[in-house]
mmCIF file of C-alpha atoms in Angstrom:
data_model
loop_
_atom_site.group_PDB
_atom_site.id
_atom_site.type_symbol
_atom_site.label_atom_id
_atom_site.label_comp_id
_atom_site.label_asym_id
_atom_site.label_seq_id
_atom_site.Cartn_x
_atom_site.Cartn_y
_atom_site.Cartn_z
ATOM 1 C CA UNK A 373 16.079 4.224 -7.080
ATOM 2 C CA UNK A 374 13.062 5.184 -5.154
ATOM 3 C CA UNK A 375 12.864 5.771 -1.374
ATOM 4 C CA UNK A 376 10.211 3.739 0.235
ATOM 5 C CA UNK A 377 8.781 5.819 2.258
ATOM 6 C CA UNK A 378 8.412 9.565 1.402
ATOM 7 C CA UNK A 379 9.741 10.933 5.798
ATOM 8 C CA UNK A 380 7.739 14.470 5.587
ATOM 9 C CA UNK A 381 5.094 12.438 5.262
ATOM 10 C CA UNK A 382 3.512 12.249 8.631
ATOM 11 C CA UNK A 383 2.167 8.695 9.564
ATOM 12 C CA UNK A 384 0.053 7.814 11.643
ATOM 13 C CA UNK A 385 -0.058 4.890 13.613
ATOM 14 C CA UNK A 386 -3.346 4.120 13.561
ATOM 15 C CA UNK A 387 -2.876 4.580 9.725
ATOM 16 C CA UNK A 388 -0.401 2.397 8.905
ATOM 17 C CA UNK A 389 -2.026 -0.326 11.283
ATOM 18 C CA UNK A 390 -5.167 -0.125 8.741
ATOM 19 C CA UNK A 391 -2.914 0.209 5.884
ATOM 20 C CA UNK A 392 -1.312 -3.096 7.052
ATOM 21 C CA UNK A 393 -4.581 -4.661 7.249
ATOM 22 C CA UNK A 394 -6.539 -4.046 4.652
ATOM 23 C CA UNK A 395 -3.285 -4.098 2.115
ATOM 24 C CA UNK A 396 -3.662 -7.700 1.934
ATOM 25 C CA UNK A 397 -7.462 -6.979 0.559
ATOM 26 C CA UNK A 398 -6.487 -4.636 -2.149
ATOM 27 C CA UNK A 399 -3.648 -6.601 -3.475
ATOM 28 C CA UNK A 400 -6.060 -9.278 -3.618
ATOM 29 C CA UNK A 401 -8.262 -8.302 -5.679
ATOM 30 C CA UNK A 402 -4.371 -7.047 -7.991
ATOM 31 C CA UNK A 403 -3.141 -11.286 -7.966
ATOM 32 C CA UNK A 404 -7.252 -12.681 -8.855
ATOM 33 C CA UNK A 405 -7.922 -9.329 -11.031
ATOM 34 C CA UNK A 406 -9.672 -11.672 -13.994
ATOM 35 C CA UNK A 407 -9.566 -8.963 -16.392
ATOM 36 C CA UNK A 408 -7.838 -5.311 -17.437
ATOM 37 C CA UNK A 409 -11.041 -3.637 -15.813
ATOM 38 C CA UNK A 410 -10.658 -5.313 -12.670
ATOM 39 C CA UNK A 411 -7.298 -4.327 -12.832
ATOM 40 C CA UNK A 412 -6.895 -1.195 -13.389
ATOM 41 C CA UNK A 413 -9.749 -0.856 -10.962
ATOM 42 C CA UNK A 414 -7.914 -1.984 -8.062
ATOM 43 C CA UNK A 415 -4.219 -1.458 -9.469
ATOM 44 C CA UNK A 416 -5.524 2.426 -8.997
ATOM 45 C CA UNK A 417 -7.009 1.653 -5.513
ATOM 46 C CA UNK A 418 -3.931 0.393 -4.686
ATOM 47 C CA UNK A 419 -2.032 3.782 -6.468
ATOM 48 C CA UNK A 420 -4.294 5.900 -3.953
ATOM 49 C CA UNK A 421 -3.567 5.348 -0.977
ATOM 50 C CA UNK A 422 0.224 4.242 -1.592
ATOM 51 C CA UNK A 423 0.336 8.280 -3.068
ATOM 52 C CA UNK A 424 -1.635 9.491 -0.408
ATOM 53 C CA UNK A 425 0.440 7.756 2.458
ATOM 54 C CA UNK A 426 3.890 9.089 1.357
ATOM 55 C CA UNK A 427 4.913 5.526 0.111
ATOM 56 C CA UNK A 428 7.042 6.214 -2.447
ATOM 57 C CA UNK A 429 8.100 3.004 -3.921
ATOM 58 C CA UNK A 430 5.009 1.003 -3.881
ATOM 59 C CA UNK A 431 2.959 4.392 -5.486
ATOM 60 C CA UNK A 432 5.750 4.372 -8.825
ATOM 61 C CA UNK A 433 5.420 0.463 -8.358
ATOM 62 C CA UNK A 434 1.293 1.036 -8.009
ATOM 63 C CA UNK A 435 1.857 2.958 -11.229
ATOM 64 C CA UNK A 436 3.976 1.368 -13.349
ATOM 65 C CA UNK A 437 0.734 -1.471 -13.622
ATOM 66 C CA UNK A 438 -2.360 0.758 -13.577
ATOM 67 C CA UNK A 439 -0.974 2.636 -16.643
ATOM 68 C CA UNK A 440 0.126 -1.608 -18.280
ATOM 69 C CA UNK A 441 -3.253 -2.894 -17.336
ATOM 70 C CA UNK A 442 -4.962 0.477 -20.007
ATOM 71 C CA UNK A 443 -2.553 -1.451 -22.745
ATOM 72 C CA UNK A 444 -1.896 -5.029 -22.291
ATOM 73 C CA UNK A 445 -3.757 -7.140 -19.227
ATOM 74 C CA UNK A 446 -0.922 -9.609 -20.142
ATOM 75 C CA UNK A 447 1.949 -7.130 -20.066
ATOM 76 C CA UNK A 448 0.576 -5.715 -16.844
ATOM 77 C CA UNK A 449 -0.203 -9.130 -15.100
ATOM 78 C CA UNK A 450 3.516 -10.051 -15.419
ATOM 79 C CA UNK A 451 4.095 -6.680 -13.762
ATOM 80 C CA UNK A 452 2.342 -8.078 -10.711
ATOM 81 C CA UNK A 453 5.512 -10.503 -9.010
ATOM 82 C CA UNK A 454 6.805 -7.688 -8.733
ATOM 83 C CA UNK A 455 4.066 -5.141 -7.213
ATOM 84 C CA UNK A 456 4.064 -7.701 -4.670
ATOM 85 C CA UNK A 457 7.460 -8.387 -3.628
ATOM 86 C CA UNK A 458 7.146 -3.670 -3.237
ATOM 87 C CA UNK A 459 4.756 -3.486 -1.031
ATOM 88 C CA UNK A 460 6.281 -6.814 0.923
ATOM 89 C CA UNK A 461 9.398 -4.605 1.595
ATOM 90 C CA UNK A 462 6.775 -1.610 1.942
ATOM 91 C CA UNK A 463 5.001 -3.612 4.141
ATOM 92 C CA UNK A 464 8.232 -4.581 6.710
ATOM 93 C CA UNK A 465 8.936 -0.372 6.736
ATOM 94 C CA UNK A 466 5.985 0.129 7.485
ATOM 95 C CA UNK A 467 5.810 -1.715 10.593
ATOM 96 C CA UNK A 468 9.603 -1.136 11.965
ATOM 97 C CA UNK A 469 8.248 2.701 11.389
ATOM 98 C CA UNK A 470 5.199 1.603 13.809
ATOM 99 C CA UNK A 471 7.713 0.269 16.195
ATOM 100 C CA UNK A 472 9.376 4.093 17.094
ATOM 101 C CA UNK A 473 5.593 5.534 17.059
ATOM 102 C CA UNK A 474 4.118 5.874 20.607
ATOM 103 C CA UNK A 475 0.992 4.121 21.487
ATOM 104 C CA UNK A 476 -1.827 6.333 21.537
ATOM 105 C CA UNK A 477 -3.177 6.903 25.203
ATOM 106 C CA UNK A 478 -6.318 5.181 26.665
ATOM 107 C CA UNK A 479 -10.279 6.675 26.152
ATOM 108 C CA UNK A 480 -11.364 8.589 28.992
ATOM 109 C CA UNK A 481 -12.988 5.919 30.575
ATOM 110 C CA UNK A 482 -16.953 7.678 30.703
ATOM 111 C CA UNK A 483 -19.401 7.659 33.441
#
């Protein structure tokens, strides 16, 4: 089984928070894609983000869906529930990781 997170990839707090906030939009675009091109674009975007952030299992599930969307739209759509499960598990692990990261320092006040 692929690890959920790549432990060697540094993920700053702000990037994790941004992913948790915006990743939901990427997932919604995948779920609402009405054709193979829209599904492939949305999945490819999530795949790239996941790979950059070291979200191994999400990147792999996104890649599988991305590949399937190029071959058979209906078969690809059948993979979406699995992607949703992996996305939710990834977010759960990222939320736990956030608890371990220090809070950002406040910015100095300008006079």
